[in-house]
Coordinates of N, CA and C and ligand atoms in Angstrom, one line a residue:
X4 N 121.1 64.3 164.8 CA 121.4 65.9 164.5 C 119.8 66.3 163.0
X5 N 120.2 67.5 162.7 CA 119.0 68.3 163.1 C 119.3 68.1 160.8
X6 N 118.3 68.0 160.3 CA 118.2 67.9 158.9 C 118.2 69.2 158.1
X7 N 117.1 69.7 158.7 CA 116.6 70.9 158.2 C 118.1 71.8 158.6
X8 N 118.7 72.1 159.4 CA 119.8 72.9 159.9 C 120.9 72.6 158.3
X9 N 121.2 71.0 158.2 CA 121.8 70.7 157.3 C 121.1 71.4 155.5
X10 N 120.0 71.9 155.4 CA 119.6 72.3 154.5 C 120.3 73.2 154.1
X11 N 120.3 74.3 154.8 CA 120.3 75.5 155.1 C 122.5 76.0 155.0
X12 N 123.2 75.1 155.8 CA 124.3 74.8 155.7 C 124.7 74.2 154.0
X13 N 124.6 73.8 154.0 CA 124.3 72.9 152.3 C 124.1 73.6 151.0
X14 N 123.9 75.1 151.7 CA 122.6 75.8 150.5 C 124.3 76.2 149.7
X15 N 124.8 76.1 148.7 CA 126.0 77.2 148.1 C 125.2 78.5 147.8
X16 N 125.7 79.9 147.9 CA 125.2 80.7 146.8 C 126.0 81.5 146.3
X17 N 126.5 82.1 145.0 CA 127.8 82.7 144.4 C 128.0 83.7 145.4
X18 N 128.6 84.3 145.9 CA 129.1 85.4 146.1 C 128.8 86.3 145.6
X19 N 128.7 86.9 144.5 CA 127.9 87.8 144.3 C 126.5 88.0 143.5
X20 N 125.9 87.0 143.3 CA 124.6 86.4 142.5 C 123.3 86.8 143.8
X21 N 122.4 87.9 142.4 CA 121.2 88.0 143.3 C 120.6 86.9 143.4
X22 N 119.8 87.2 144.6 CA 119.0 85.6 145.5 C 117.8 86.1 145.5
X23 N 117.2 84.9 144.9 CA 115.8 84.9 145.1 C 115.0 83.7 146.5
X24 N 114.1 84.4 147.4 CA 114.3 82.8 148.2 C 112.6 82.8 148.3
X25 N 112.7 82.1 148.0 CA 110.9 81.4 147.2 C 110.0 80.3 148.3
X26 N 108.9 80.8 148.5 CA 108.3 79.6 149.6 C 107.7 78.6 148.4
X27 N 107.3 77.6 148.9 CA 106.2 77.0 148.4 C 104.7 76.5 148.5
X28 N 104.4 76.6 149.1 CA 102.7 76.0 149.5 C 101.8 77.8 149.1
X29 N 101.2 78.1 148.5 CA 100.3 79.3 147.8 C 101.3 80.1 146.9
X30 N 102.3 79.8 146.2 CA 103.6 80.9 145.8 C 104.0 79.6 144.7
X31 N 104.2 79.0 145.0 CA 104.7 78.1 143.6 C 103.6 77.1 143.1
X32 N 102.9 76.2 144.6 CA 101.5 75.4 144.5 C 100.4 75.8 145.1
X33 N 99.7 75.3 144.0 CA 98.0 75.8 144.8 C 97.6 75.1 145.9
X34 N 98.2 75.1 147.0 CA 98.0 73.9 148.3 C 96.4 74.0 148.3
X35 N 96.0 75.1 148.5 CA 94.5 74.9 148.9 C 93.7 73.6 148.5
X36 N 93.9 74.5 146.8 CA 93.4 73.6 145.7 C 93.3 72.0 146.0
X37 N 94.9 71.5 146.5 CA 95.5 70.1 146.2 C 94.4 69.8 147.3
X38 N 94.9 70.3 148.3 CA 94.6 69.6 149.9 C 93.0 69.7 149.7
X39 N 92.5 70.3 149.2 CA 90.8 70.3 148.9 C 90.5 69.3 148.1
X40 N 91.1 68.8 147.3 CA 91.0 67.9 146.4 C 91.2 66.3 147.4
X41 N 92.3 66.6 147.9 CA 92.7 65.3 148.7 C 92.0 64.8 150.0
X42 N 91.2 65.9 150.2 CA 90.3 65.7 151.6 C 89.0 64.9 150.9
X43 N 88.7 65.7 150.3 CA 87.5 65.9 149.6 C 87.6 63.7 148.6
X44 N 88.4 63.4 148.3 CA 88.7 62.0 148.3 C 88.6 61.3 149.5
X45 N 88.8 61.7 150.6 CA 88.3 60.8 151.7 C 87.6 61.5 152.6
X46 N 86.8 62.0 152.1 CA 85.0 61.9 152.5 C 84.8 63.5 153.5
X47 N 86.2 64.2 153.2 CA 85.4 65.5 153.8 C 85.6 66.9 152.8
X48 N 85.4 67.9 153.5 CA 85.9 68.9 152.2 C 86.1 70.5 152.8
X49 N 86.6 70.9 152.1 CA 87.1 72.2 152.8 C 86.3 73.6 152.6
X50 N 86.1 73.8 153.0 CA 85.5 75.7 152.9 C 86.3 76.4 153.1
X51 N 86.7 77.2 152.0 CA 87.7 78.9 152.1 C 86.6 79.8 152.5
X52 N 86.6 80.2 153.8 CA 85.7 81.4 153.9 C 86.5 81.8 155.1
X53 N 87.7 81.8 155.3 CA 88.4 82.2 156.8 C 90.0 82.0 156.2
X54 N 91.0 82.8 156.5 CA 92.0 82.6 156.5 C 92.5 81.4 157.4
X55 N 92.5 80.3 157.1 CA 93.4 79.2 158.0 C 92.9 77.8 157.1
X56 N 94.1 76.7 158.4 CA 93.9 76.0 157.5 C 92.6 75.1 158.1
X57 N 93.0 74.1 159.1 CA 92.3 73.0 160.2 C 91.1 73.3 160.2
X58 N 90.9 74.7 160.0 CA 89.4 75.4 160.8 C 88.9 75.5 159.4
X59 N 89.3 75.0 158.4 CA 88.2 74.9 157.0 C 88.0 74.0 157.0
X60 N 88.2 72.7 157.8 CA 88.0 71.4 157.4 C 86.7 70.9 158.1
X61 N 86.0 70.2 156.9 CA 84.3 69.9 157.5 C 84.1 68.5 157.0
X62 N 83.3 67.8 157.6 CA 82.5 66.7 157.0 C 81.3 67.0 156.6
X63 N 80.9 66.7 155.4 CA 80.0 66.7 154.5 C 78.8 67.7 155.6
X64 N 77.9 68.8 154.9 CA 76.5 68.8 156.0 C 77.0 69.3 157.5
X65 N 78.2 69.6 157.4 CA 78.1 69.8 159.1 C 78.7 71.3 158.9
X66 N 78.0 71.9 160.1 CA 79.0 73.3 160.3 C 79.9 73.4 161.2
X67 N 80.0 72.7 162.2 CA 81.4 72.9 163.2 C 82.2 72.2 162.5
X68 N 83.6 72.7 162.2 CA 85.0 71.8 161.5 C 85.5 70.9 162.5
X69 N 86.4 70.0 161.6 CA 86.3 68.8 162.3 C 86.9 69.5 163.4
X70 N 87.6 68.8 164.2 CA 88.7 68.5 165.3 C 90.0 68.7 165.0
X71 N 90.5 69.7 165.6 CA 92.1 69.9 164.5 C 93.4 68.7 164.9
X72 N 93.1 68.0 165.8 CA 93.9 66.9 165.4 C 93.3 65.9 164.6
X73 N 92.3 65.7 163.8 CA 92.0 65.4 162.9 C 92.4 65.6 161.6
X74 N 92.4 67.1 162.0 CA 92.6 67.8 160.9 C 93.8 68.1 160.6
X75 N 94.8 67.7 161.6 CA 96.2 67.5 161.5 C 96.9 66.7 160.8
X76 N 96.0 65.4 161.1 CA 96.5 63.8 160.2 C 96.2 64.6 159.3
X77 N 94.9 64.9 158.4 CA 94.7 64.8 157.6 C 96.1 66.0 156.4
X78 N 96.2 66.8 157.1 CA 97.6 67.5 156.3 C 98.8 66.7 156.5
X79 N 99.0 66.1 157.5 CA 100.4 65.0 157.5 C 100.0 64.0 156.4
X80 N 99.1 63.8 156.4 CA 98.9 62.7 154.8 C 99.1 63.3 153.7
X81 N 98.5 64.3 153.8 CA 98.4 65.3 152.3 C 100.0 65.6 151.2
X82 N 101.2 65.8 153.0 CA 102.1 66.0 152.6 C 102.9 64.7 151.9
X83 N 102.3 63.6 152.9 CA 103.4 62.2 152.5 C 102.6 61.6 150.7
X84 N 101.2 62.0 150.7 CA 100.5 61.0 149.6 C 99.8 62.2 148.8
X85 N 100.0 63.3 149.0 CA 98.9 64.4 148.4 C 99.8 65.0 146.6
X86 N 100.9 64.4 146.5 CA 102.0 64.9 145.5 C 100.8 65.1 144.2
X87 N 99.9 64.0 143.9 CA 99.3 64.2 142.8 C 98.3 64.9 142.8
X88 N 97.4 65.3 143.6 CA 96.5 66.2 143.7 C 97.6 68.2 143.9
X89 N 98.2 68.0 144.4 CA 99.3 69.7 144.5 C 99.3 70.0 142.7
X90 N 99.1 71.5 142.2 CA 99.4 71.5 140.8 C 100.1 73.2 141.2
X91 N 100.6 73.3 140.3 CA 101.6 74.2 140.0 C 100.8 75.5 140.0
X92 N 101.5 76.5 140.8 CA 101.2 78.1 140.9 C 100.5 78.5 139.1
X93 N 99.8 79.6 138.5 CA 100.4 79.4 137.3 C 101.2 80.3 136.8
X94 N 102.2 80.0 136.2 CA 103.0 81.1 135.5 C 104.3 80.9 136.2
X95 N 104.4 80.0 137.8 CA 105.4 80.4 138.5 C 107.1 79.7 138.2
X96 N 106.8 78.3 137.3 CA 108.0 77.9 137.0 C 108.6 78.8 135.7
X97 N 107.6 79.2 134.4 CA 108.1 80.1 133.6 C 108.9 81.5 134.3
X98 N 108.1 81.8 135.2 CA 108.5 82.8 135.9 C 110.2 82.7 136.7
X99 N 110.1 81.4 137.7 CA 111.5 81.3 137.9 C 112.5 81.3 137.2
X100 N 111.9 79.9 135.7 CA 113.2 80.1 135.0 C 113.9 80.8 134.3
X101 N 112.9 82.4 134.2 CA 113.5 83.5 133.6 C 114.3 84.4 134.8
X102 N 113.8 84.1 136.1 CA 114.7 84.9 136.5 C 115.7 84.3 137.1
X103 N 116.2 82.8 137.1 CA 116.8 82.3 137.6 C 118.6 82.1 136.1
X104 N 117.8 83.1 135.5 CA 119.0 83.5 134.2 C 119.6 84.3 134.5
X105 N 119.2 85.2 135.8 CA 120.4 85.9 136.2 C 120.2 86.1 137.5
X106 N 119.9 85.3 138.7 CA 119.5 85.4 139.8 C 119.6 83.8 140.6
X107 N 120.2 83.7 141.5 CA 120.4 82.4 142.4 C 118.8 82.1 142.8
X108 N 117.9 80.7 142.7 CA 116.6 80.5 143.3 C 117.1 80.0 144.6
X109 N 116.4 79.9 145.6 CA 116.1 78.8 146.7 C 115.2 78.7 147.4
X110 N 114.4 77.5 147.1 CA 113.2 77.2 147.9 C 112.9 77.0 149.3
X111 N 112.4 78.0 150.3 CA 112.2 78.3 151.6 C 111.1 77.7 152.0
X112 N 111.0 76.3 152.5 CA 109.8 75.5 152.7 C 109.6 75.6 154.2
X113 N 108.2 75.4 154.7 CA 108.4 74.8 156.2 C 107.2 73.7 155.9
X114 N 107.7 72.5 155.6 CA 107.0 71.2 155.2 C 107.6 70.3 156.4
X115 N 106.5 69.4 156.6 CA 107.3 68.2 157.4 C 108.4 67.6 157.1
X116 N 109.1 67.0 157.9 CA 110.2 66.5 157.2 C 109.5 65.3 156.4
X117 N 108.7 64.4 157.2 CA 108.5 63.0 156.1 C 107.7 63.2 155.0
X118 N 107.1 64.8 154.7 CA 107.3 64.8 153.3 C 108.1 65.0 152.3
X119 N 109.4 65.3 152.8 CA 110.7 65.7 152.5 C 110.6 64.8 150.4
X120 N 110.5 63.5 150.7 CA 110.9 63.1 149.3 C 109.7 63.3 148.1
X121 N 108.6 63.6 149.0 CA 107.5 63.7 147.8 C 107.2 65.2 147.7
X122 N 107.8 65.9 148.0 CA 108.1 67.9 147.9 C 109.3 67.3 147.0
X123 N 110.5 66.7 147.1 CA 111.4 67.1 146.2 C 111.3 66.4 145.0
X124 N 110.4 65.2 145.1 CA 109.7 64.6 143.9 C 108.7 65.7 142.9
X125 N 108.2 66.1 143.6 CA 107.3 67.3 143.1 C 107.7 68.8 142.1
X126 N 108.7 68.8 143.0 CA 109.2 70.3 142.3 C 109.8 70.0 141.2
X127 N 110.3 68.7 141.3 CA 111.6 68.4 139.8 C 110.5 68.5 138.5
X128 N 109.5 67.6 139.1 CA 108.7 67.1 138.2 C 107.6 68.4 137.8
X129 N 107.3 69.4 138.4 CA 107.1 70.9 137.9 C 108.1 71.8 137.3
X130 N 109.3 71.4 137.2 CA 110.2 72.6 136.9 C 110.6 73.2 137.7
X131 N 110.6 73.0 139.0 CA 111.4 74.1 140.4 C 112.9 72.8 140.7
X132 N 113.7 73.1 139.8 CA 114.8 72.2 140.1 C 115.6 73.0 140.0
X133 N 115.5 73.5 141.7 CA 116.4 74.4 142.4 C 116.5 73.8 143.7
X134 N 117.4 74.4 144.7 CA 118.2 74.4 146.1 C 117.1 74.4 147.0
X135 N 116.4 73.2 147.8 CA 115.4 73.3 148.6 C 116.1 73.1 150.1
X136 N 115.6 74.0 150.1 CA 115.7 74.0 152.2 C 113.9 73.9 152.8
X137 N 114.3 72.7 153.9 CA 113.4 72.7 154.9 C 113.2 73.4 156.0
X138 N 112.3 74.1 156.3 CA 112.7 74.8 157.4 C 111.6 74.6 158.4
X139 N 111.6 74.8 159.8 CA 110.2 74.8 159.9 C 110.6 76.1 161.3
X140 N 109.6 76.9 161.5 CA 109.5 78.0 162.3 C 109.5 79.5 161.4
X141 N 109.7 80.5 161.6 CA 110.4 81.5 161.0 C 111.2 81.6 160.2
X142 N 110.6 82.0 159.5 CA 112.2 82.6 158.1 C 112.7 83.7 158.4
X143 N 112.9 84.1 158.9 CA 113.6 85.7 158.9 C 114.5 85.1 159.0
X144 N 115.3 84.2 160.1 CA 116.7 83.5 160.5 C 117.6 82.9 159.3
X145 N 116.8 81.9 158.8 CA 117.6 81.5 157.4 C 117.4 82.5 156.1
X146 N 116.6 83.3 155.8 CA 116.9 84.1 155.0 C 117.8 85.2 155.3
X147 N 118.0 85.7 156.4 CA 119.1 86.4 156.9 C 120.5 85.4 156.2
X148 N 120.5 84.5 156.8 CA 121.8 83.5 156.9 C 122.1 83.7 155.4
X149 N 120.8 83.4 154.0 CA 121.2 83.0 152.7 C 121.7 84.5 152.3
X150 N 121.1 85.5 153.0 CA 121.0 86.4 152.2 C 123.1 87.0 152.6
X151 N 123.2 86.8 153.4 CA 124.7 87.2 154.1 C 125.5 86.5 153.0
X152 N 125.6 85.3 152.6 CA 126.4 84.7 151.4 C 126.6 85.1 150.5
X153 N 126.0 86.6 150.0 CA 125.8 87.0 149.3 C 126.1 88.7 148.8
X154 N 126.9 89.6 147.9 CA 126.7 90.6 148.3 C 125.7 91.1 147.4
X155 N 125.3 90.3 147.0 CA 124.2 90.7 145.7 C 122.9 91.3 146.3
X156 N 121.9 91.7 145.6 CA 120.6 91.8 145.8 C 120.0 91.0 146.4
X157 N 118.6 90.6 147.2 CA 118.0 89.2 147.6 C 116.7 89.5 147.6
X158 N 115.6 89.1 147.6 CA 114.4 89.2 147.5 C 113.7 87.9 148.2
X159 N 112.8 87.9 148.8 CA 112.4 86.8 149.5 C 110.5 87.1 149.1
X160 N 109.5 85.6 148.9 CA 108.4 85.6 148.1 C 107.6 84.9 149.3
X161 N 106.4 84.5 150.4 CA 105.7 83.9 150.7 C 104.1 84.4 150.7
X162 N 103.4 83.9 151.1 CA 101.9 84.0 151.5 C 101.9 84.5 152.8
X163 N 102.7 84.6 153.6 CA 102.0 84.7 155.5 C 102.8 85.9 155.4
X164 N 101.7 86.3 156.2 CA 102.3 87.5 156.4 C 103.3 87.5 157.7
X165 N 103.0 86.9 158.6 CA 104.0 86.5 160.1 C 105.5 86.1 159.2
X166 N 105.4 85.4 158.1 CA 106.7 85.0 157.5 C 107.9 86.4 156.7
X167 N 106.8 87.4 156.1 CA 106.9 88.4 155.8 C 107.5 89.1 157.0
X168 N 106.9 89.5 157.8 CA 106.8 90.0 159.1 C 108.7 89.4 159.9
X169 N 109.0 88.4 159.7 CA 109.7 88.0 160.3 C 111.5 88.0 159.3
X170 N 111.0 88.1 158.4 CA 112.3 88.2 157.3 C 112.3 89.8 157.4
X171 N 111.3 90.7 157.8 CA 111.3 92.3 157.7 C 112.5 92.2 158.7
X172 N 112.2 91.7 160.2 CA 113.3 92.2 161.2 C 114.4 91.3 161.3
X173 N 114.3 89.9 161.0 CA 115.9 89.4 161.1 C 116.7 89.6 159.4
X174 N 116.2 89.9 158.8 CA 117.0 90.8 157.7 C 116.7 91.5 156.7
X175 N 116.2 92.9 157.3 CA 115.8 93.9 156.5 C 116.4 94.5 155.1
X176 N 117.5 94.1 154.7 CA 117.7 94.8 153.4 C 117.1 93.6 152.1
X177 N 116.7 92.1 152.1 CA 116.0 91.6 151.8 C 114.8 92.3 151.4
X178 N 114.4 92.1 150.1 CA 113.1 92.6 149.4 C 111.7 91.9 149.7
X179 N 111.0 92.4 150.3 CA 109.9 91.4 150.3 C 108.6 91.8 149.7
X180 N 108.2 89.9 149.2 CA 107.0 90.2 148.1 C 106.1 89.2 148.9
X181 N 104.4 89.8 149.1 CA 103.4 88.8 149.1 C 102.8 88.2 147.7
X182 N 102.5 87.0 148.1 CA 102.0 86.3 146.8 C 100.7 85.2 147.7
X183 N 99.6 85.5 146.8 CA 98.7 84.6 147.6 C 98.1 83.8 146.2
X184 N 98.4 82.2 146.1 CA 97.9 82.1 144.4 C 96.3 82.0 144.4
X185 N 95.7 81.2 145.1 CA 94.4 80.9 145.4 C 93.8 81.9 145.9
X186 N 92.4 82.3 144.5 CA 91.4 83.4 144.4 C 90.7 83.2 145.3
X187 N 90.6 82.6 145.6 CA 89.5 82.4 147.2 C 90.1 82.7 148.2
X188 N 91.0 82.7 148.6 CA 91.8 82.7 150.0 C 92.6 84.0 149.7
X189 N 92.5 84.9 148.8 CA 92.8 86.4 148.2 C 92.4 87.4 149.4
X190 N 91.2 87.4 149.2 CA 90.2 88.6 150.4 C 90.8 88.2 151.6
X191 N 90.8 87.2 151.9 CA 91.1 86.6 153.8 C 92.6 86.8 153.7
X192 N 93.4 86.5 153.2 CA 95.0 87.0 153.4 C 95.2 88.1 154.0
X193 N 95.8 88.3 155.4 CA 96.5 89.1 156.0 C 97.3 90.1 154.9
X194 N 97.8 90.9 155.1 CA 99.1 91.2 154.6 C 98.7 93.1 155.3
X195 N 99.9 93.6 154.6 CA 100.5 95.1 155.0 C 101.4 95.5 153.8
X196 N 100.5 96.0 152.6 CA 101.4 96.4 151.3 C 102.1 97.7 151.8
X197 N 101.7 98.3 152.7 CA 102.9 99.2 152.8 C 104.2 98.7 153.0
X198 N 104.4 97.8 153.9 CA 105.1 97.0 154.7 C 106.3 96.2 153.4
X199 N 105.1 95.3 152.9 CA 105.5 93.7 151.9 C 104.4 94.2 150.7
X200 N 105.5 94.5 149.7 CA 104.6 94.2 148.1 C 103.5 92.9 148.2
X201 N 102.1 93.4 148.0 CA 101.6 92.1 147.5 C 101.3 92.2 145.9
X202 N 101.6 91.2 145.4 CA 101.5 90.7 144.0 C 100.9 89.3 144.0
X203 N 99.6 88.8 143.4 CA 99.3 87.8 143.8 C 99.4 86.9 142.2
X204 N 99.5 87.7 141.2 CA 99.8 86.6 139.8 C 101.4 87.1 139.5
X205 N 101.6 85.7 139.0 CA 103.2 85.6 138.5 C 104.2 86.4 137.5
X206 N 103.5 86.6 136.5 CA 104.0 88.0 135.8 C 103.9 89.2 136.1
X207 N 102.9 89.6 137.1 CA 103.4 90.8 137.2 C 104.3 91.0 139.1
X208 N 104.5 89.6 139.1 CA 105.2 89.4 140.4 C 106.5 89.5 139.9
X209 N 106.7 88.2 138.6 CA 108.8 88.5 138.1 C 108.5 90.1 137.9
X210 N 107.7 90.5 137.4 CA 108.1 91.8 136.7 C 109.2 92.9 138.0
X211 N 108.4 92.8 139.1 CA 108.3 93.5 140.5 C 109.6 93.4 140.9
X212 N 109.5 91.5 141.0 CA 111.0 91.2 141.6 C 112.0 91.5 140.9
X213 N 112.6 91.6 139.2 CA 113.1 92.0 138.2 C 113.6 92.8 138.6
X214 N 112.7 94.5 138.9 CA 113.0 95.5 139.2 C 113.8 95.6 140.0
X215 N 113.4 95.2 141.4 CA 114.2 95.1 142.6 C 115.5 94.5 142.8
X216 N 115.9 93.5 142.2 CA 117.3 92.9 141.9 C 118.1 94.0 141.1
X217 N 117.5 94.7 140.3 CA 118.1 95.7 139.5 C 118.6 96.9 139.9
X218 N 118.0 97.3 141.0 CA 118.1 98.7 141.4 C 118.7 98.9 142.3
Ligands
MG9 MG1 103.5 79.5 151.6

């Protein structure tokens, strides 16, 4: 049985509620900061000089990044054991708390399945107590399915351009917002502001989402 599929099936949306579909890493959570702190304790360093993940991991003093298999292993460990290093994005919990007074919030994250328990605990600890869907691959299909469960307006927030493009293709009536919480990553993050609104700070993002949901 496919657990990810069950998450989506189990997610009940009120039939007329406005809907907020929101990513975790670099949107609710300061992923790169947390991952950097985690790998530092394991003797590596993260250099944020491009919009990448495994290609940014180095052994101190070296100029060639760590090989991708070793990088992937650190990434997998982080999802299992790194929750203490992961801090929430500034203002995210307050913004979602406000939005949730008149909209339903659903968290749609691409996390490895082995990180499920740690992720659930992290979200609850930091005030993100909303239904969670652990997805893998493009988010357009699950976003379309969620949005189809309500006649109300829907929005989608993610840091990754390909995910925003996926939602534009599969769920064109869902409003799209790009948010990159890490200040160092912001200049490197590919974006297309003509197609997907880009706002990197939660207070301003929340205001834009509210406007879209009430339009
Ligand atoms: Mg993300």
